[in-house]
mmCIF file of C-alpha atoms in Angstrom:
data_model
loop_
_atom_site.group_PDB
_atom_site.id
_atom_site.type_symbol
_atom_site.label_atom_id
_atom_site.label_comp_id
_atom_site.label_asym_id
_atom_site.label_seq_id
_atom_site.Cartn_x
_atom_site.Cartn_y
_atom_site.Cartn_z
ATOM 1 C CA UNK A 1 227.326 200.048 144.511
ATOM 2 C CA UNK A 2 230.237 201.935 146.147
ATOM 3 C CA UNK A 3 229.371 205.710 146.906
ATOM 4 C CA UNK A 4 231.388 208.110 145.107
ATOM 5 C CA UNK A 5 233.845 209.090 148.325
ATOM 6 C CA UNK A 6 234.284 205.620 148.532
ATOM 7 C CA UNK A 7 235.374 205.547 145.002
ATOM 8 C CA UNK A 8 237.918 208.723 145.076
ATOM 9 C CA UNK A 9 239.421 207.117 147.949
ATOM 10 C CA UNK A 10 240.468 204.407 145.691
ATOM 11 C CA UNK A 11 242.066 206.269 142.758
ATOM 12 C CA UNK A 12 243.963 208.130 145.718
ATOM 13 C CA UNK A 13 245.379 204.739 146.810
ATOM 14 C CA UNK A 14 246.003 203.779 142.991
ATOM 15 C CA UNK A 15 247.979 207.675 142.754
ATOM 16 C CA UNK A 16 250.064 206.636 145.543
ATOM 17 C CA UNK A 17 250.674 203.042 144.508
ATOM 18 C CA UNK A 18 251.753 204.651 140.682
ATOM 19 C CA UNK A 19 254.571 207.240 142.079
ATOM 20 C CA UNK A 20 255.492 204.649 144.773
ATOM 21 C CA UNK A 21 256.226 202.324 142.078
ATOM 22 C CA UNK A 22 257.833 204.819 140.245
ATOM 23 C CA UNK A 23 255.584 204.436 137.114
ATOM 24 C CA UNK A 24 254.302 207.018 134.785
ATOM 25 C CA UNK A 25 250.918 205.129 134.961
ATOM 26 C CA UNK A 26 249.016 202.022 135.344
ATOM 27 C CA UNK A 27 246.849 199.853 133.003
ATOM 28 C CA UNK A 28 244.129 198.094 134.592
ATOM 29 C CA UNK A 29 242.417 195.165 132.534
ATOM 30 C CA UNK A 30 241.083 192.979 135.232
ATOM 31 C CA UNK A 31 236.949 193.254 134.993
ATOM 32 C CA UNK A 32 236.590 192.961 138.902
ATOM 33 C CA UNK A 33 239.094 195.635 139.361
ATOM 34 C CA UNK A 34 237.993 198.245 136.931
ATOM 35 C CA UNK A 35 234.471 197.901 138.680
ATOM 36 C CA UNK A 36 236.248 198.353 141.869
ATOM 37 C CA UNK A 37 237.949 201.631 140.851
ATOM 38 C CA UNK A 38 235.155 203.110 138.819
ATOM 39 C CA UNK A 39 232.052 201.788 139.849
ATOM 40 C CA UNK A 40 231.376 201.005 136.138
ATOM 41 C CA UNK A 41 229.101 197.356 135.582
ATOM 42 C CA UNK A 42 230.031 196.914 132.037
ATOM 43 C CA UNK A 43 232.332 194.672 130.431
ATOM 44 C CA UNK A 44 235.139 194.674 128.109
ATOM 45 C CA UNK A 45 236.382 198.350 129.462
ATOM 46 C CA UNK A 46 240.282 199.425 130.530
ATOM 47 C CA UNK A 47 241.605 201.939 132.860
ATOM 48 C CA UNK A 48 244.632 203.742 132.077
ATOM 49 C CA UNK A 49 245.615 205.895 135.095
ATOM 50 C CA UNK A 50 248.545 208.556 135.021
ATOM 51 C CA UNK A 51 249.350 210.707 137.997
ATOM 52 C CA UNK A 52 247.321 213.317 136.889
ATOM 53 C CA UNK A 53 244.299 211.763 134.840
ATOM 54 C CA UNK A 54 242.309 208.723 134.491
ATOM 55 C CA UNK A 55 241.460 207.299 131.284
ATOM 56 C CA UNK A 56 238.391 205.012 130.863
ATOM 57 C CA UNK A 57 238.647 203.274 127.695
ATOM 58 C CA UNK A 58 235.656 200.844 126.430
ATOM 59 C CA UNK A 59 233.774 200.292 122.830
ATOM 60 C CA UNK A 60 230.591 201.941 121.272
ATOM 61 C CA UNK A 61 228.591 199.298 123.621
ATOM 62 C CA UNK A 62 228.698 200.933 126.623
ATOM 63 C CA UNK A 63 230.203 203.909 125.916
ATOM 64 C CA UNK A 64 226.787 205.747 126.711
ATOM 65 C CA UNK A 65 226.626 203.996 129.790
ATOM 66 C CA UNK A 66 230.261 205.100 130.819
ATOM 67 C CA UNK A 67 229.366 208.763 130.103
ATOM 68 C CA UNK A 68 226.407 208.957 131.745
ATOM 69 C CA UNK A 69 227.343 207.066 135.360
ATOM 70 C CA UNK A 70 231.392 207.858 135.620
ATOM 71 C CA UNK A 71 232.919 210.533 137.463
ATOM 72 C CA UNK A 72 236.508 211.675 137.284
ATOM 73 C CA UNK A 73 237.292 209.717 134.313
ATOM 74 C CA UNK A 74 237.965 210.910 130.719
ATOM 75 C CA UNK A 75 235.856 208.380 128.521
ATOM 76 C CA UNK A 76 237.842 207.568 125.532
ATOM 77 C CA UNK A 77 235.804 205.628 123.138
ATOM 78 C CA UNK A 78 237.582 202.593 120.860
ATOM 79 C CA UNK A 79 237.061 203.258 117.428
ATOM 80 C CA UNK A 80 239.447 200.833 115.745
ATOM 81 C CA UNK A 81 240.903 198.824 118.726
ATOM 82 C CA UNK A 82 241.734 198.997 122.151
ATOM 83 C CA UNK A 83 245.560 198.906 121.081
ATOM 84 C CA UNK A 84 244.856 201.972 119.182
ATOM 85 C CA UNK A 85 243.086 203.596 121.659
ATOM 86 C CA UNK A 86 245.966 202.808 124.019
ATOM 87 C CA UNK A 87 248.579 203.861 121.727
ATOM 88 C CA UNK A 88 247.137 207.557 120.845
ATOM 89 C CA UNK A 89 246.876 208.298 125.103
ATOM 90 C CA UNK A 90 250.111 207.097 125.997
ATOM 91 C CA UNK A 91 251.999 209.171 122.850
ATOM 92 C CA UNK A 92 249.990 212.058 123.584
ATOM 93 C CA UNK A 93 251.357 211.919 127.658
ATOM 94 C CA UNK A 94 254.473 210.923 126.820
ATOM 95 C CA UNK A 95 254.511 207.900 129.153
ATOM 96 C CA UNK A 96 257.427 205.851 129.541
ATOM 97 C CA UNK A 97 256.844 203.422 132.192
ATOM 98 C CA UNK A 98 253.096 202.123 132.088
ATOM 99 C CA UNK A 99 252.713 199.131 134.933
ATOM 100 C CA UNK A 100 250.170 196.103 133.656
ATOM 101 C CA UNK A 101 248.317 193.458 135.854
ATOM 102 C CA UNK A 102 250.580 190.238 134.755
ATOM 103 C CA UNK A 103 247.814 188.084 136.074
ATOM 104 C CA UNK A 104 244.913 189.428 134.262
ATOM 105 C CA UNK A 105 246.263 190.548 130.578
ATOM 106 C CA UNK A 106 247.188 187.699 128.285
ATOM 107 C CA UNK A 107 250.675 187.071 127.100
ATOM 108 C CA UNK A 108 250.097 187.897 123.298
ATOM 109 C CA UNK A 109 247.837 191.111 123.929
ATOM 110 C CA UNK A 110 250.832 192.423 126.496
ATOM 111 C CA UNK A 111 253.378 191.631 123.778
ATOM 112 C CA UNK A 112 251.422 193.215 120.964
ATOM 113 C CA UNK A 113 250.689 195.924 122.818
ATOM 114 C CA UNK A 114 254.564 196.664 123.851
ATOM 115 C CA UNK A 115 255.669 196.846 120.096
ATOM 116 C CA UNK A 116 252.728 199.057 119.445
ATOM 117 C CA UNK A 117 253.850 201.720 122.098
ATOM 118 C CA UNK A 118 257.239 201.997 120.760
ATOM 119 C CA UNK A 119 259.579 203.724 123.340
ATOM 120 C CA UNK A 120 257.342 203.200 126.446
ATOM 121 C CA UNK A 121 258.166 200.238 128.523
ATOM 122 C CA UNK A 122 255.310 197.962 129.905
ATOM 123 C CA UNK A 123 255.834 197.054 133.557
ATOM 124 C CA UNK A 124 254.447 193.599 134.745
ATOM 125 C CA UNK A 125 252.864 194.154 138.389
ATOM 126 C CA UNK A 126 251.264 191.661 140.270
ATOM 127 C CA UNK A 127 248.282 192.266 143.164
ATOM 128 C CA UNK A 128 248.178 195.915 142.508
ATOM 129 C CA UNK A 129 244.464 196.882 142.940
ATOM 130 C CA UNK A 130 244.289 193.564 144.818
ATOM 131 C CA UNK A 131 245.888 194.822 147.672
ATOM 132 C CA UNK A 132 243.128 197.342 147.993
ATOM 133 C CA UNK A 133 240.223 195.346 147.495
ATOM 134 C CA UNK A 134 241.420 193.048 150.384
ATOM 135 C CA UNK A 135 240.611 195.741 153.050
ATOM 136 C CA UNK A 136 236.719 196.148 152.714
ATOM 137 C CA UNK A 137 235.292 199.727 153.613
ATOM 138 C CA UNK A 138 231.772 200.232 155.406
ATOM 139 C CA UNK A 139 229.957 200.247 152.113
ATOM 140 C CA UNK A 140 231.371 196.892 150.956
ATOM 141 C CA UNK A 141 230.899 195.288 154.157
ATOM 142 C CA UNK A 142 227.290 196.235 154.126
ATOM 143 C CA UNK A 143 226.858 195.017 150.787
ATOM 144 C CA UNK A 144 228.697 191.600 151.738
ATOM 145 C CA UNK A 145 226.280 191.394 154.808
ATOM 146 C CA UNK A 146 222.855 191.724 152.597
ATOM 147 C CA UNK A 147 224.425 189.210 150.035
ATOM 148 C CA UNK A 148 225.406 186.772 153.041
ATOM 149 C CA UNK A 149 221.400 187.159 154.465
ATOM 150 C CA UNK A 150 219.877 186.570 150.895
ATOM 151 C CA UNK A 151 221.832 183.244 150.647
ATOM 152 C CA UNK A 152 220.803 182.530 154.158
ATOM 153 C CA UNK A 153 217.330 183.007 153.205
ATOM 154 C CA UNK A 154 217.951 180.673 149.775
ATOM 155 C CA UNK A 155 219.497 177.855 151.428
ATOM 156 C CA UNK A 156 216.723 177.853 154.453
ATOM 157 C CA UNK A 157 214.157 177.694 151.636
ATOM 158 C CA UNK A 158 216.623 174.992 149.680
ATOM 159 C CA UNK A 159 216.455 172.811 153.081
ATOM 160 C CA UNK A 160 212.619 172.401 152.980
ATOM 161 C CA UNK A 161 213.194 171.096 149.569
ATOM 162 C CA UNK A 162 215.245 168.317 150.758
ATOM 163 C CA UNK A 163 213.276 165.102 151.396
ATOM 164 C CA UNK A 164 213.979 161.287 150.451
ATOM 165 C CA UNK A 165 212.853 161.040 146.769
ATOM 166 C CA UNK A 166 213.771 164.348 145.637
ATOM 167 C CA UNK A 167 216.995 164.552 142.963
ATOM 168 C CA UNK A 168 219.814 166.543 143.106
ATOM 169 C CA UNK A 169 219.405 168.525 140.251
ATOM 170 C CA UNK A 170 216.077 169.280 140.795
ATOM 171 C CA UNK A 171 216.914 171.085 144.352
ATOM 172 C CA UNK A 172 219.989 172.753 142.612
ATOM 173 C CA UNK A 173 217.510 174.027 139.728
ATOM 174 C CA UNK A 174 215.252 175.349 142.572
ATOM 175 C CA UNK A 175 218.084 177.196 144.309
ATOM 176 C CA UNK A 176 219.024 178.854 140.685
ATOM 177 C CA UNK A 177 215.703 180.192 140.389
ATOM 178 C CA UNK A 178 215.226 181.648 143.836
ATOM 179 C CA UNK A 179 218.579 183.902 143.527
ATOM 180 C CA UNK A 180 216.973 185.069 140.496
ATOM 181 C CA UNK A 181 213.721 185.645 141.907
ATOM 182 C CA UNK A 182 215.011 187.805 144.533
ATOM 183 C CA UNK A 183 217.265 189.857 142.511
ATOM 184 C CA UNK A 184 220.675 188.098 142.160
ATOM 185 C CA UNK A 185 222.359 184.924 140.761
ATOM 186 C CA UNK A 186 224.330 182.107 141.499
ATOM 187 C CA UNK A 187 228.310 183.082 142.195
ATOM 188 C CA UNK A 188 228.963 179.111 140.769
ATOM 189 C CA UNK A 189 227.355 176.104 139.811
ATOM 190 C CA UNK A 190 224.954 175.170 142.818
ATOM 191 C CA UNK A 191 226.105 171.903 144.777
ATOM 192 C CA UNK A 192 223.710 169.592 145.847
ATOM 193 C CA UNK A 193 225.139 166.105 146.396
ATOM 194 C CA UNK A 194 223.520 163.062 148.585
ATOM 195 C CA UNK A 195 225.009 160.296 149.977
ATOM 196 C CA UNK A 196 228.168 158.864 148.970
ATOM 197 C CA UNK A 197 228.309 161.993 146.355
ATOM 198 C CA UNK A 198 228.439 164.291 149.552
ATOM 199 C CA UNK A 199 232.216 163.304 150.157
ATOM 200 C CA UNK A 200 233.107 165.215 146.822
ATOM 201 C CA UNK A 201 233.543 168.937 147.543
ATOM 202 C CA UNK A 202 232.860 169.862 144.211
ATOM 203 C CA UNK A 203 230.532 167.370 143.004
ATOM 204 C CA UNK A 204 227.903 167.855 139.955
ATOM 205 C CA UNK A 205 224.297 167.432 140.983
ATOM 206 C CA UNK A 206 222.676 164.841 139.397
ATOM 207 C CA UNK A 207 219.714 162.282 138.927
ATOM 208 C CA UNK A 208 220.856 160.652 141.922
ATOM 209 C CA UNK A 209 217.342 160.798 144.476
ATOM 210 C CA UNK A 210 217.874 161.639 147.944
ATOM 211 C CA UNK A 211 217.454 158.147 150.466
ATOM 212 C CA UNK A 212 216.518 158.651 154.005
ATOM 213 C CA UNK A 213 219.099 158.312 157.108
ATOM 214 C CA UNK A 214 221.853 160.235 155.238
ATOM 215 C CA UNK A 215 223.910 163.194 154.653
ATOM 216 C CA UNK A 216 223.245 166.000 152.113
ATOM 217 C CA UNK A 217 225.480 168.577 150.797
ATOM 218 C CA UNK A 218 224.527 172.012 149.729
ATOM 219 C CA UNK A 219 227.051 174.376 148.707
ATOM 220 C CA UNK A 220 225.612 177.606 147.197
ATOM 221 C CA UNK A 221 226.417 181.476 146.818
ATOM 222 C CA UNK A 222 224.836 184.478 144.806
ATOM 223 C CA UNK A 223 226.079 187.505 143.550
ATOM 224 C CA UNK A 224 224.369 190.673 144.654
ATOM 225 C CA UNK A 225 225.594 194.270 143.910
ATOM 226 C CA UNK A 226 229.101 192.732 142.258
ATOM 227 C CA UNK A 227 229.652 191.198 145.702
ATOM 228 C CA UNK A 228 229.910 187.383 145.834
ATOM 229 C CA UNK A 229 228.859 184.850 148.733
ATOM 230 C CA UNK A 230 229.816 181.045 149.349
ATOM 231 C CA UNK A 231 228.034 179.023 151.754
ATOM 232 C CA UNK A 232 228.388 175.168 152.531
ATOM 233 C CA UNK A 233 225.670 173.060 154.966
ATOM 234 C CA UNK A 234 225.501 169.638 155.795
ATOM 235 C CA UNK A 235 221.780 168.326 156.089
ATOM 236 C CA UNK A 236 221.354 165.021 158.115
ATOM 237 C CA UNK A 237 217.946 162.711 156.936
ATOM 238 C CA UNK A 238 216.717 160.145 159.526
ATOM 239 C CA UNK A 239 219.445 158.697 162.036
ATOM 240 C CA UNK A 240 222.826 158.710 160.128
ATOM 241 C CA UNK A 241 225.470 155.617 161.382
ATOM 242 C CA UNK A 242 227.398 156.306 164.740
ATOM 243 C CA UNK A 243 230.298 156.510 162.571
ATOM 244 C CA UNK A 244 229.174 158.796 160.350
ATOM 245 C CA UNK A 245 227.690 161.106 163.361
ATOM 246 C CA UNK A 246 231.184 160.526 164.856
ATOM 247 C CA UNK A 247 232.920 162.384 161.990
ATOM 248 C CA UNK A 248 230.500 165.087 161.644
ATOM 249 C CA UNK A 249 230.894 165.682 165.337
ATOM 250 C CA UNK A 250 235.165 166.280 164.808
ATOM 251 C CA UNK A 251 234.631 168.643 162.039
ATOM 252 C CA UNK A 252 232.017 170.800 163.825
ATOM 253 C CA UNK A 253 234.414 170.776 166.513
ATOM 254 C CA UNK A 254 237.405 171.801 164.065
ATOM 255 C CA UNK A 255 234.979 173.923 162.597
ATOM 256 C CA UNK A 256 234.139 175.824 166.191
ATOM 257 C CA UNK A 257 237.901 175.894 167.236
ATOM 258 C CA UNK A 258 239.095 177.801 163.893
ATOM 259 C CA UNK A 259 236.600 180.451 164.471
ATOM 260 C CA UNK A 260 236.999 181.087 167.839
ATOM 261 C CA UNK A 261 240.647 181.486 166.949
ATOM 262 C CA UNK A 262 240.092 184.011 164.950
ATOM 263 C CA UNK A 263 241.402 187.930 165.939
ATOM 264 C CA UNK A 264 243.321 191.149 164.840
ATOM 265 C CA UNK A 265 246.490 189.965 164.181
ATOM 266 C CA UNK A 266 246.312 186.215 163.574
ATOM 267 C CA UNK A 267 247.378 184.659 160.660
ATOM 268 C CA UNK A 268 244.910 182.740 158.182
ATOM 269 C CA UNK A 269 247.495 179.684 158.434
ATOM 270 C CA UNK A 270 247.383 179.394 161.725
ATOM 271 C CA UNK A 271 243.503 179.278 161.637
ATOM 272 C CA UNK A 272 243.895 176.726 159.079
ATOM 273 C CA UNK A 273 246.373 174.614 161.479
ATOM 274 C CA UNK A 274 244.068 175.100 164.653
ATOM 275 C CA UNK A 275 241.150 173.288 162.862
ATOM 276 C CA UNK A 276 243.570 170.906 160.524
ATOM 277 C CA UNK A 277 245.696 169.515 163.684
ATOM 278 C CA UNK A 278 242.389 168.626 165.857
ATOM 279 C CA UNK A 279 241.224 166.551 163.057
ATOM 280 C CA UNK A 280 244.772 165.013 162.546
ATOM 281 C CA UNK A 281 244.400 163.910 166.138
ATOM 282 C CA UNK A 282 241.009 162.586 165.722
ATOM 283 C CA UNK A 283 242.831 160.169 163.084
ATOM 284 C CA UNK A 284 240.860 161.922 160.162
ATOM 285 C CA UNK A 285 244.122 163.832 158.895
ATOM 286 C CA UNK A 286 244.474 162.005 155.482
ATOM 287 C CA UNK A 287 241.027 162.917 154.536
ATOM 288 C CA UNK A 288 241.436 167.016 155.052
ATOM 289 C CA UNK A 289 242.604 167.588 151.427
ATOM 290 C CA UNK A 290 240.628 170.767 151.080
ATOM 291 C CA UNK A 291 241.683 174.022 152.766
ATOM 292 C CA UNK A 292 239.924 175.652 155.357
ATOM 293 C CA UNK A 293 238.110 178.075 153.683
ATOM 294 C CA UNK A 294 238.799 181.337 151.526
ATOM 295 C CA UNK A 295 238.505 184.790 150.944
ATOM 296 C CA UNK A 296 235.166 186.255 149.640
ATOM 297 C CA UNK A 297 234.225 189.394 148.181
ATOM 298 C CA UNK A 298 234.221 191.180 144.594
ATOM 299 C CA UNK A 299 235.186 187.564 143.442
ATOM 300 C CA UNK A 300 234.089 183.984 144.824
ATOM 301 C CA UNK A 301 238.064 183.030 145.129
#
């Protein structure tokens, strides 16, 4: 995971934003965000960060791990409920304005917690920690590259399995096993789609067997050290029809144009348009229903 210095830097950013938003504290409940700020790899935990203290709250299943691995946090075990643990801290610290992750905390939970906190006010926030996560530090980039290399290696192994008569689901299962054997796991359900099925970006692999002179789409990703990957490739068997070859070449050209347009200060929307407009000019604009791509990091999307 991330180095102690990287984690400390994230806490500094968190403190800065708490003060900037004129909050007394920030309640972080998103599992990925908790991991990002603390390095903790368990589940069912939350962070209540005040301007002076950082409370890490979890239950008996993870408390020993938290005490052993976390630095810079006051560990608070959940005795009866997380509600009670949070209420005790809020009252003892005399907190009045507490930000919370409105996209992560369910409405019913936020409502109940708000009632228990009495005079303290819950303030909905959006993209609080995600704003930090968008900028990757050197350690994160290294971990992402390791995960990408692992994915590429598994993909090369999967391509060797693509032969006429082999079923989609057999290849998909082999990919999942290969990820596990390499110390990771699939980031999402493996997609292997052959023939007509390959037109569906999120097709489910089934008993359909691969035939010659056709396309096979493989869409895979792994999670390694909490960082995700997502990689899609088209494999061609035999000799595809001239029409299929024409369409493939158009998509490949759009792909290369998009990558060539990427650079500092360039908006992601403009990169998308570069590829989209080219495909539109070739007469296949209505077939481009998917986005050009998406961000990948601690989450797949």
